[in-house]
Short mmCIF file of C-alpha atoms in Angstrom, two decimals:
data_model
loop_
_atom_site.label_atom_id
_atom_site.label_comp_id
_atom_site.label_asym_id
_atom_site.label_seq_id
_atom_site.Cartn_x
_atom_site.Cartn_y
_atom_site.Cartn_z
CA MET A 432 41.64 1.81 -22.63
CA GLN A 433 41.44 3.78 -25.85
CA GLU A 434 38.11 2.13 -26.55
CA PHE A 435 36.92 3.13 -23.10
CA ALA A 436 37.89 6.76 -23.69
CA HIS A 437 36.29 6.71 -27.11
CA TYR A 438 32.96 5.49 -25.79
CA PHE A 439 32.68 7.14 -22.40
CA PHE A 440 34.78 10.30 -22.62
CA ASN A 441 34.55 11.21 -26.27
CA MET A 442 35.50 14.88 -26.42
CA PRO A 443 33.84 15.82 -29.74
CA VAL A 444 30.58 14.14 -28.65
CA MET A 445 30.88 15.84 -25.28
CA MET A 446 31.16 19.26 -26.89
CA LEU A 447 28.16 18.54 -29.11
CA ALA A 448 26.01 17.18 -26.30
CA LEU A 449 26.92 19.66 -23.59
CA PRO A 450 24.62 22.59 -24.48
CA GLN A 451 21.49 20.46 -24.54
CA LEU A 452 22.55 18.55 -21.44
CA LEU A 453 22.92 21.84 -19.61
CA GLN A 454 19.37 22.71 -20.65
CA GLY A 455 18.30 19.36 -19.25
CA LEU A 456 20.21 20.13 -16.07
CA LEU A 457 18.32 23.40 -15.79
CA VAL A 458 14.99 21.54 -16.00
CA THR A 459 16.23 19.05 -13.38
CA VAL A 460 17.21 21.89 -11.05
CA GLN A 461 13.90 23.69 -11.60
CA MET A 462 12.00 20.53 -10.74
CA GLY A 463 14.20 19.94 -7.71
CA VAL A 464 13.66 23.41 -6.29
CA LEU A 465 9.90 23.29 -6.87
CA VAL A 466 9.65 19.83 -5.30
CA VAL A 467 11.60 20.83 -2.19
CA VAL A 468 9.68 24.09 -1.67
CA LEU A 469 6.21 22.64 -2.34
CA GLY A 470 6.90 19.32 -0.63
CA ILE A 471 8.34 20.67 2.60
CA GLY A 472 5.82 23.53 2.64
CA LEU A 473 2.87 21.14 2.36
CA GLY A 474 4.46 18.75 4.85
CA LEU A 475 4.92 21.55 7.36
CA LEU A 476 1.34 22.73 6.86
CA LEU A 477 -0.01 19.22 7.41
CA ALA A 478 2.12 18.74 10.54
CA VAL A 479 0.77 22.02 11.97
CA VAL A 480 -2.82 21.04 11.14
CA ARG A 481 -2.21 17.66 12.74
CA SER A 482 -1.11 19.27 15.98
CA PHE A 483 -4.63 20.74 16.40
CA ARG A 484 -5.63 17.12 17.02
CA PHE A 485 -9.02 17.06 15.30
CA ALA A 486 -9.44 13.29 15.12
CA PRO A 487 -11.20 13.07 11.72
CA VAL A 488 -8.70 15.42 10.07
CA ASN A 489 -5.78 13.54 11.58
CA VAL A 490 -7.05 10.24 10.24
CA LEU A 491 -7.07 11.76 6.76
CA ILE A 492 -3.54 13.11 7.20
CA VAL A 493 -2.24 9.74 8.39
CA ILE A 494 -3.86 8.02 5.40
CA PHE A 495 -2.29 10.56 3.03
CA VAL A 496 1.12 10.13 4.64
CA ASP A 497 1.04 6.34 4.62
CA VAL A 498 -0.23 6.10 1.06
CA PHE A 499 2.47 8.32 -0.38
CA ARG A 500 5.22 6.68 1.63
CA ALA A 501 4.19 3.17 0.56
CA ILE A 502 3.54 3.66 -3.17
CA PRO A 503 6.64 4.08 -5.37
CA ALA A 504 6.96 7.57 -6.86
CA LEU A 505 7.03 6.19 -10.39
CA VAL A 506 3.67 4.49 -9.78
CA VAL A 507 2.20 7.75 -8.48
CA LEU A 508 3.53 9.52 -11.56
CA MET A 509 1.93 6.93 -13.86
CA LEU A 510 -1.37 7.36 -12.02
CA ILE A 511 -1.29 11.13 -12.32
CA TYR A 512 -0.15 11.17 -15.93
CA PHE A 513 -2.00 8.20 -17.41
CA ALA A 514 -4.97 7.59 -15.08
CA LEU A 515 -6.19 11.05 -14.06
CA PRO A 516 -7.01 12.12 -17.65
CA SER A 517 -9.77 9.50 -17.75
CA VAL A 518 -11.65 11.52 -15.12
CA GLY A 519 -10.93 14.78 -16.92
CA VAL A 520 -7.84 15.95 -15.01
CA THR A 521 -4.97 16.43 -17.45
CA LEU A 522 -1.60 17.72 -16.27
CA PRO A 523 1.35 18.34 -18.58
CA PRO A 524 4.40 16.09 -18.02
CA PHE A 525 6.48 18.63 -16.07
CA ALA A 526 3.62 19.48 -13.72
CA SER A 527 2.77 15.79 -13.26
CA ALA A 528 6.31 15.02 -12.17
CA VAL A 529 6.53 18.01 -9.83
CA VAL A 530 3.15 17.24 -8.24
CA THR A 531 4.12 13.57 -7.82
CA LEU A 532 7.41 14.23 -6.08
CA ALA A 533 6.02 17.13 -4.03
CA LEU A 534 3.26 14.87 -2.70
CA VAL A 535 5.77 12.13 -1.86
CA LEU A 536 8.11 14.58 -0.13
CA ALA A 537 5.18 16.21 1.70
CA ALA A 538 4.18 12.83 3.12
CA PHE A 539 7.68 12.11 4.43
CA ALA A 540 8.17 15.69 5.65
CA GLU A 541 4.87 15.70 7.55
CA GLU A 542 5.80 12.46 9.29
CA ILE A 543 9.27 13.74 10.21
CA ILE A 544 8.13 17.20 11.40
CA TRP A 545 5.23 15.70 13.33
CA ALA A 546 7.64 13.32 15.07
CA GLY A 547 9.69 16.40 15.98
CA ILE A 548 6.66 18.24 17.36
CA THR A 549 5.68 15.31 19.56
CA ALA A 550 9.27 15.02 20.76
CA VAL A 551 9.43 18.58 22.11
CA ASP A 552 9.30 18.38 25.89
CA LYS A 553 5.83 18.84 27.42
CA GLY A 554 7.30 21.37 29.83
CA GLN A 555 7.96 23.68 26.87
CA TRP A 556 4.23 23.74 26.05
CA GLU A 557 3.27 24.22 29.67
CA ALA A 558 5.81 26.93 30.35
CA ALA A 559 4.85 28.84 27.19
CA ARG A 560 1.15 28.55 27.95
CA SER A 561 1.68 29.69 31.54
CA THR A 562 3.35 32.89 30.33
CA GLY A 563 0.05 33.75 28.66
CA LEU A 564 0.75 32.60 25.09
CA GLY A 565 -2.20 31.03 23.30
CA PRO A 566 -1.98 27.51 21.88
CA LEU A 567 -1.23 28.80 18.36
CA GLN A 568 1.37 31.25 19.63
CA THR A 569 2.97 28.48 21.66
CA LEU A 570 3.11 26.26 18.61
CA PHE A 571 4.55 28.89 16.30
CA TYR A 572 6.88 30.80 18.62
CA VAL A 573 8.10 28.03 20.92
CA VAL A 574 7.49 24.47 19.79
CA LEU A 575 7.82 24.51 16.03
CA PHE A 576 11.35 25.93 15.96
CA GLN A 577 12.64 23.37 18.41
CA ALA A 578 10.86 20.59 16.52
CA ILE A 579 12.32 21.60 13.17
CA ARG A 580 15.79 22.03 14.62
CA MET A 581 15.60 18.50 15.93
CA VAL A 582 14.59 16.98 12.59
CA ILE A 583 16.83 18.88 10.20
CA PRO A 584 19.11 15.89 9.46
CA PRO A 585 16.37 13.37 8.54
CA LEU A 586 14.47 16.08 6.67
CA THR A 587 17.55 16.96 4.61
CA ASN A 588 18.21 13.28 3.84
CA ARG A 589 14.66 12.74 2.71
CA ALA A 590 14.55 15.90 0.63
CA ILE A 591 17.71 14.77 -1.20
CA ALA A 592 16.38 11.25 -1.74
CA VAL A 593 13.10 12.51 -3.20
CA THR A 594 14.71 15.23 -5.31
CA LYS A 595 17.09 12.68 -6.88
CA ASN A 596 13.98 10.97 -8.21
CA THR A 597 13.39 13.81 -10.68
CA ALA A 598 15.09 11.39 -13.11
CA ILE A 599 11.84 9.40 -13.26
CA ALA A 600 10.24 12.35 -15.06
CA SER A 601 12.03 11.04 -18.16
CA ALA A 602 9.40 8.27 -18.16
CA VAL A 603 6.71 10.83 -19.08
CA SER A 604 9.05 12.53 -21.57
CA VAL A 605 9.99 15.61 -19.54
CA GLN A 606 13.15 16.95 -21.17
CA GLU A 607 15.21 16.71 -18.00
CA MET A 608 18.83 15.65 -17.90
CA LEU A 609 18.48 11.87 -18.03
CA ASN A 610 16.01 12.07 -20.91
CA VAL A 611 18.23 14.45 -22.88
CA ALA A 612 21.26 12.22 -22.23
CA SER A 613 19.41 9.10 -23.40
CA SER A 614 18.28 10.66 -26.66
CA GLN A 615 21.72 12.19 -27.29
CA GLN A 616 23.27 8.78 -26.71
CA ALA A 617 20.98 7.37 -29.40
CA ILE A 618 21.77 10.21 -31.81
CA TYR A 619 25.56 9.90 -31.51
CA ALA A 620 25.57 6.13 -31.02
CA ASN A 621 27.94 6.78 -28.16
CA PRO A 622 27.24 6.72 -24.41
CA THR A 623 29.41 9.75 -23.65
CA PRO A 624 26.32 11.94 -23.02
CA LEU A 625 25.27 9.44 -20.34
CA THR A 626 28.70 9.72 -18.72
CA LEU A 627 28.41 13.46 -18.82
CA ALA A 628 24.93 13.38 -17.30
CA ALA A 629 26.19 11.04 -14.59
CA LEU A 630 29.02 13.47 -13.80
CA LEU A 631 26.59 16.39 -13.70
CA TYR A 632 24.31 14.45 -11.33
CA LEU A 633 27.33 13.81 -9.12
CA ALA A 634 28.29 17.48 -9.20
CA LEU A 635 24.73 18.36 -8.26
CA PHE A 636 24.19 15.86 -5.45
CA VAL A 637 27.58 15.03 -3.90
CA PRO A 638 27.68 18.39 -2.05
CA PHE A 639 24.25 17.65 -0.56
CA THR A 640 25.22 14.10 0.33
CA ILE A 641 28.25 15.40 2.21
CA LEU A 642 26.21 18.21 3.77
CA SER A 643 23.72 15.69 5.13
CA ARG A 644 26.50 13.70 6.76
CA LEU A 645 27.94 16.87 8.33
CA LEU A 646 24.51 17.85 9.63
CA GLU A 647 24.02 14.42 11.19
CA ARG A 648 27.37 14.58 12.90
CA ARG A 649 26.84 18.13 14.13
CA TYR A 650 23.43 17.43 15.56
CA ARG A 651 24.61 14.24 17.22
CA TRP A 652 27.29 16.23 19.02
CA GLY A 653 24.76 18.89 19.96
CA ARG A 654 22.65 16.41 21.88
CA MET B 463 -18.75 9.63 -8.95
CA ASP B 464 -20.06 6.81 -11.18
CA ASN B 465 -17.66 8.00 -13.81
CA LEU B 466 -14.80 7.79 -11.34
CA ILE B 467 -15.67 4.27 -10.20
CA ASP B 468 -16.13 3.18 -13.80
CA ALA B 469 -12.67 4.50 -14.70
CA PHE B 470 -10.60 3.54 -11.66
CA PHE B 471 -12.39 0.52 -10.24
CA ASN B 472 -13.73 -1.16 -13.33
CA ALA B 473 -14.51 -4.80 -12.52
CA ASP B 474 -14.23 -6.01 -16.13
CA ALA B 475 -10.87 -4.34 -16.65
CA LEU B 476 -9.64 -5.74 -13.35
CA GLN B 477 -10.70 -9.23 -14.30
CA GLN B 478 -8.96 -9.01 -17.66
CA SER B 479 -5.76 -7.59 -16.21
CA TRP B 480 -5.57 -9.83 -13.16
CA PRO B 481 -3.25 -12.47 -14.76
CA TYR B 482 -0.82 -9.68 -15.76
CA LEU B 483 -0.90 -8.24 -12.27
CA VAL B 484 -0.28 -11.62 -10.63
CA HIS B 485 2.78 -12.20 -12.81
CA GLY B 486 3.95 -8.71 -11.98
CA ILE B 487 3.59 -9.26 -8.24
CA VAL B 488 5.64 -12.45 -8.45
CA LEU B 489 8.49 -10.69 -10.26
CA THR B 490 8.35 -7.61 -8.00
CA LEU B 491 8.61 -9.83 -4.92
CA GLY B 492 11.35 -11.90 -6.57
CA LEU B 493 13.38 -8.78 -7.41
CA SER B 494 12.91 -7.48 -3.87
CA LEU B 495 14.07 -10.78 -2.39
CA ALA B 496 17.17 -10.58 -4.56
CA ILE B 497 18.20 -6.95 -4.09
CA VAL B 498 17.35 -6.29 -0.44
CA PRO B 499 19.45 -9.11 1.09
CA ALA B 500 22.24 -8.61 -1.44
CA SER B 501 22.42 -4.86 -0.76
CA MET B 502 22.29 -5.46 2.97
CA ALA B 503 25.14 -7.98 2.82
CA CYS B 504 27.30 -5.68 0.66
CA GLY B 505 26.50 -2.72 2.93
CA LEU B 506 27.46 -4.71 6.00
CA LEU B 507 30.71 -5.72 4.32
CA VAL B 508 31.48 -2.07 3.51
CA ALA B 509 30.78 -1.04 7.11
CA ALA B 510 32.83 -3.92 8.50
CA LEU B 511 35.82 -3.05 6.32
CA PHE B 512 35.46 0.49 7.60
CA THR B 513 36.13 -0.58 11.18
CA LEU B 514 39.56 -1.93 10.20
CA ARG B 515 40.68 1.73 10.12
CA VAL B 516 43.06 1.34 7.20
CA ARG B 517 43.26 4.91 5.97
CA PRO B 518 43.39 4.47 2.18
CA LEU B 519 40.74 1.75 2.39
CA ASN B 520 38.45 3.99 4.42
CA ALA B 521 38.87 6.82 1.93
CA ALA B 522 37.97 4.43 -0.89
CA LEU B 523 34.92 3.15 1.00
CA MET B 524 33.77 6.70 1.70
CA VAL B 525 34.04 7.53 -2.00
CA TYR B 526 32.07 4.38 -2.82
CA ILE B 527 29.33 5.32 -0.34
CA ASP B 528 29.02 8.95 -1.39
CA PHE B 529 29.35 8.17 -5.10
CA PHE B 530 26.55 5.64 -5.24
CA ARG B 531 24.34 7.52 -2.79
CA SER B 532 24.53 10.59 -5.01
CA PHE B 533 23.33 8.89 -8.21
CA PRO B 534 19.63 8.68 -8.84
CA PRO B 535 19.11 4.90 -9.02
CA LEU B 536 17.44 5.25 -12.41
CA VAL B 537 20.51 6.98 -13.85
CA LEU B 538 22.69 4.12 -12.62
CA ILE B 539 20.39 1.52 -14.16
CA ILE B 540 20.19 3.34 -17.50
CA PHE B 541 23.96 3.77 -17.51
CA ILE B 542 24.57 0.07 -16.88
CA PHE B 543 21.93 -1.07 -19.33
CA PHE B 544 22.60 1.32 -22.23
CA GLY B 545 26.21 2.36 -21.63
CA MET B 546 28.05 -0.84 -20.71
CA PRO B 547 27.25 -2.72 -23.96
CA PHE B 548 29.57 -0.30 -25.77
CA LEU B 549 32.41 -1.81 -23.73
CA GLY B 550 31.33 -5.28 -24.75
CA VAL B 551 29.68 -5.88 -21.37
CA ARG B 552 26.15 -6.65 -22.40
CA LEU B 553 24.04 -7.38 -19.35
CA SER B 554 20.45 -8.36 -20.02
CA GLU B 555 17.67 -6.45 -18.27
CA LEU B 556 17.48 -8.41 -15.03
CA PRO B 557 21.21 -8.46 -14.14
CA ALA B 558 21.59 -4.83 -15.22
CA PHE B 559 18.76 -3.72 -12.96
CA THR B 560 19.94 -5.89 -10.09
CA LEU B 561 23.49 -4.55 -10.34
CA GLY B 562 22.30 -0.92 -10.37
CA ALA B 563 19.92 -1.46 -7.47
CA VAL B 564 22.51 -3.29 -5.37
CA LEU B 565 25.23 -0.67 -5.98
CA ASN B 566 22.80 2.03 -4.89
CA GLY B 567 21.28 0.07 -2.02
CA SER B 568 24.60 -1.16 -0.63
CA ALA B 569 25.91 2.41 -0.43
CA PHE B 570 22.93 3.45 1.68
CA PHE B 571 23.08 0.31 3.83
CA GLY B 572 26.84 0.79 4.20
CA GLU B 573 26.35 4.30 5.54
CA ILE B 574 23.60 3.16 7.91
CA PHE B 575 25.60 0.24 9.30
CA ARG B 576 28.64 2.47 9.63
CA ALA B 577 26.66 5.04 11.62
CA GLY B 578 25.32 2.20 13.76
CA ILE B 579 28.79 0.84 14.52
CA VAL B 580 30.07 4.34 15.34
CA SER B 581 27.15 4.81 17.74
CA VAL B 582 28.33 1.91 19.93
CA PRO B 583 30.69 3.25 22.62
CA LYS B 584 34.33 2.26 22.12
CA GLY B 585 34.47 0.69 25.56
CA GLN B 586 32.22 -2.10 24.31
CA LEU B 587 34.79 -3.26 21.78
CA GLU B 588 37.66 -2.83 24.20
CA ALA B 589 35.89 -4.72 26.98
CA ALA B 590 34.96 -7.51 24.55
CA ARG B 591 38.56 -7.76 23.31
CA SER B 592 39.91 -7.79 26.86
CA THR B 593 37.81 -10.85 27.69
CA GLY B 594 39.77 -12.69 25.01
CA LEU B 595 37.38 -12.39 22.06
CA SER B 596 39.07 -11.88 18.71
CA LEU B 597 38.27 -8.74 16.72
CA VAL B 598 35.85 -10.65 14.49
CA GLN B 599 34.19 -12.32 17.46
CA ALA B 600 33.88 -9.02 19.32
CA MET B 601 32.27 -7.40 16.28
CA ARG B 602 29.97 -10.34 15.64
CA TRP B 603 28.75 -10.92 19.20
CA VAL B 604 29.11 -7.57 20.96
CA VAL B 605 29.28 -4.55 18.66
CA LEU B 606 27.05 -5.50 15.73
CA PRO B 607 23.98 -6.55 17.74
CA GLN B 608 23.98 -3.17 19.49
CA ALA B 609 24.79 -1.31 16.27
CA ILE B 610 21.94 -2.91 14.35
CA ARG B 611 19.47 -2.26 17.15
CA ASN B 612 20.44 1.42 17.08
CA VAL B 613 19.80 1.77 13.35
CA LEU B 614 16.78 -0.50 12.95
CA PRO B 615 14.45 2.32 11.75
CA PRO B 616 16.71 3.57 8.90
CA LEU B 617 17.52 -0.04 7.94
CA THR B 618 13.83 -0.80 7.59
CA SER B 619 13.04 2.39 5.73
CA ASN B 620 15.92 1.80 3.32
CA ALA B 621 14.63 -1.72 2.66
CA ILE B 622 11.24 -0.16 1.85
CA GLU B 623 12.89 2.30 -0.54
CA LEU B 624 14.67 -0.56 -2.30
CA ILE B 625 11.47 -2.56 -2.69
CA LYS B 626 9.80 0.57 -4.10
CA SER B 627 12.70 1.03 -6.50
CA THR B 628 11.85 -2.28 -8.20
CA SER B 629 9.23 -0.19 -10.04
CA LEU B 630 12.15 1.45 -11.90
CA ALA B 631 12.76 -1.92 -13.56
CA SER B 632 9.68 -1.20 -15.67
CA ILE B 633 11.72 1.42 -17.55
CA VAL B 634 14.12 -1.23 -18.87
CA ALA B 635 11.08 -3.36 -19.81
CA ILE B 636 11.28 -5.89 -16.99
CA PRO B 637 7.71 -7.19 -16.64
CA GLU B 638 7.30 -6.44 -12.94
CA LEU B 639 4.12 -5.09 -11.36
CA LEU B 640 4.19 -1.55 -12.79
CA ARG B 641 5.23 -2.61 -16.29
CA ASN B 642 2.52 -5.27 -16.43
CA ALA B 643 -0.05 -2.83 -15.11
CA ARG B 644 0.88 -0.44 -17.94
CA ILE B 645 0.58 -3.25 -20.49
CA ALA B 646 -2.81 -4.22 -19.07
CA GLN B 647 -3.83 -0.56 -19.13
CA GLY B 648 -3.06 -0.47 -22.83
CA ALA B 649 -4.92 -3.72 -23.45
CA THR B 650 -8.06 -2.76 -21.53
CA PHE B 651 -8.11 0.99 -22.33
CA SER B 652 -8.75 1.53 -18.63
CA PRO B 653 -6.60 2.98 -15.84
CA THR B 654 -8.01 0.36 -13.45
CA PRO B 655 -4.89 -1.88 -13.66
CA LEU B 656 -2.69 1.06 -12.65
CA VAL B 657 -4.92 1.83 -9.68
CA ALA B 658 -4.85 -1.85 -8.76
CA ALA B 659 -1.06 -1.91 -8.96
CA ALA B 660 -0.84 1.12 -6.67
CA LEU B 661 -3.15 -0.58 -4.18
CA ILE B 662 -1.06 -3.76 -4.34
CA TYR B 663 2.11 -1.80 -3.51
CA LEU B 664 0.19 -0.19 -0.66
CA VAL B 665 -0.91 -3.55 0.74
CA ILE B 666 2.61 -4.98 0.51
CA LEU B 667 4.42 -2.00 2.04
CA TRP B 668 1.91 -0.40 4.40
CA PRO B 669 2.76 -2.59 7.43
CA ALA B 670 6.46 -1.81 7.04
CA VAL B 671 5.74 1.92 6.67
CA ARG B 672 3.69 1.89 9.90
CA LEU B 673 6.45 0.01 11.67
CA VAL B 674 9.03 2.64 10.69
CA SER B 675 6.81 5.47 11.97
CA ARG B 676 6.39 3.74 15.31
CA MET B 677 10.10 3.04 15.69
CA ASP B 678 11.04 6.59 14.71
CA ARG B 679 8.65 8.15 17.17
CA LYS B 680 9.78 5.88 19.98
CA ILE B 681 13.39 6.94 19.45
CA LEU B 682 12.63 10.69 19.37
CA VAL B 683 10.23 10.64 22.31
CA GLY B 684 12.33 8.22 24.34
CA ARG B 685 15.29 10.54 24.43
#
């Protein structure tokens, strides 16, 4: 037991590691916020464009969505960070990770929001159009809100799942929390920084995990 | 354009890296075949225990589910692989990865199965019990088939996520598809193996991704 405390909850090591871990946490949070904003924004944009139903554009959107849902995020990150430079596109590690996860989230978000748009009752379109609203007005003032309301639970779940993946940025040496914890563990020859990082991840994500369950329950009742 | 093809679709580099990629595919599929069924079985067990309605047990199961859903899988794997040895539990790469993936996956599957079981009206269980079926029989033959049908889309999409997460094994140096592609990239000085690996993931997972989209849409529109 004492051994356990010494290795996993070592107070002196904790005090030494904490400031840098908090810096790592800050990077993790920055990435998370950027990924959610960019990812859902792009996903929403693509879903709106898709509802114009230009066949060639829609084919491209579906290809984009399927590609980024099927390829693991870490593979996308490796492509962006290690493969793109050979055609002259070089992104720094932080930007590579944010772009990767934003693209992945955008793909999932587009698919989810689009499913919501198609699920809005046809009568809503017809009624809105018959009051004299144009197609764009109908989409933005009537349909989109109902669609998004319907898909808030899956969208939240997906946003959490993708944002958790910011840990993979450690693979391209972004100084986010997991990376900081790993190097601190090596410096102090003690895994306490990893424990601390794990606890901080829990503190960061447990509220969202619980929120997503509450949302699911609430929206199920609302039906 | 020539430059792009030469970099990303270089025939020589592909030929040289092909043996690496084939080995990688075998291990990626092997890992998937290990962790997906194992996670599903553990998740089903968690959900089944939940239906016993023993209060302290349910609280413990809920903590298990939320705890392991909140960790980024990579953090869990790193913790098991680099942290546990300090306690004298030295798992080699493969068991460490498998344990991390199954803990994470089973929490998600547990939550999905639980939601599925909850979605079956109570009368089904009561009617089944009143015909003389035991609790286990009623679950096995009446409740679970309906529950699983209700949550088929999230079950499939979670299986996809788990298969994608095998790419994280590359970080603890397991020579699966991504790791081998990176090695081949280093050996051939060409990003072609990485592009090939991405395409291989796409080929393996694209049908499943399509399937999930179709199931999701059917559920939303069919309401």
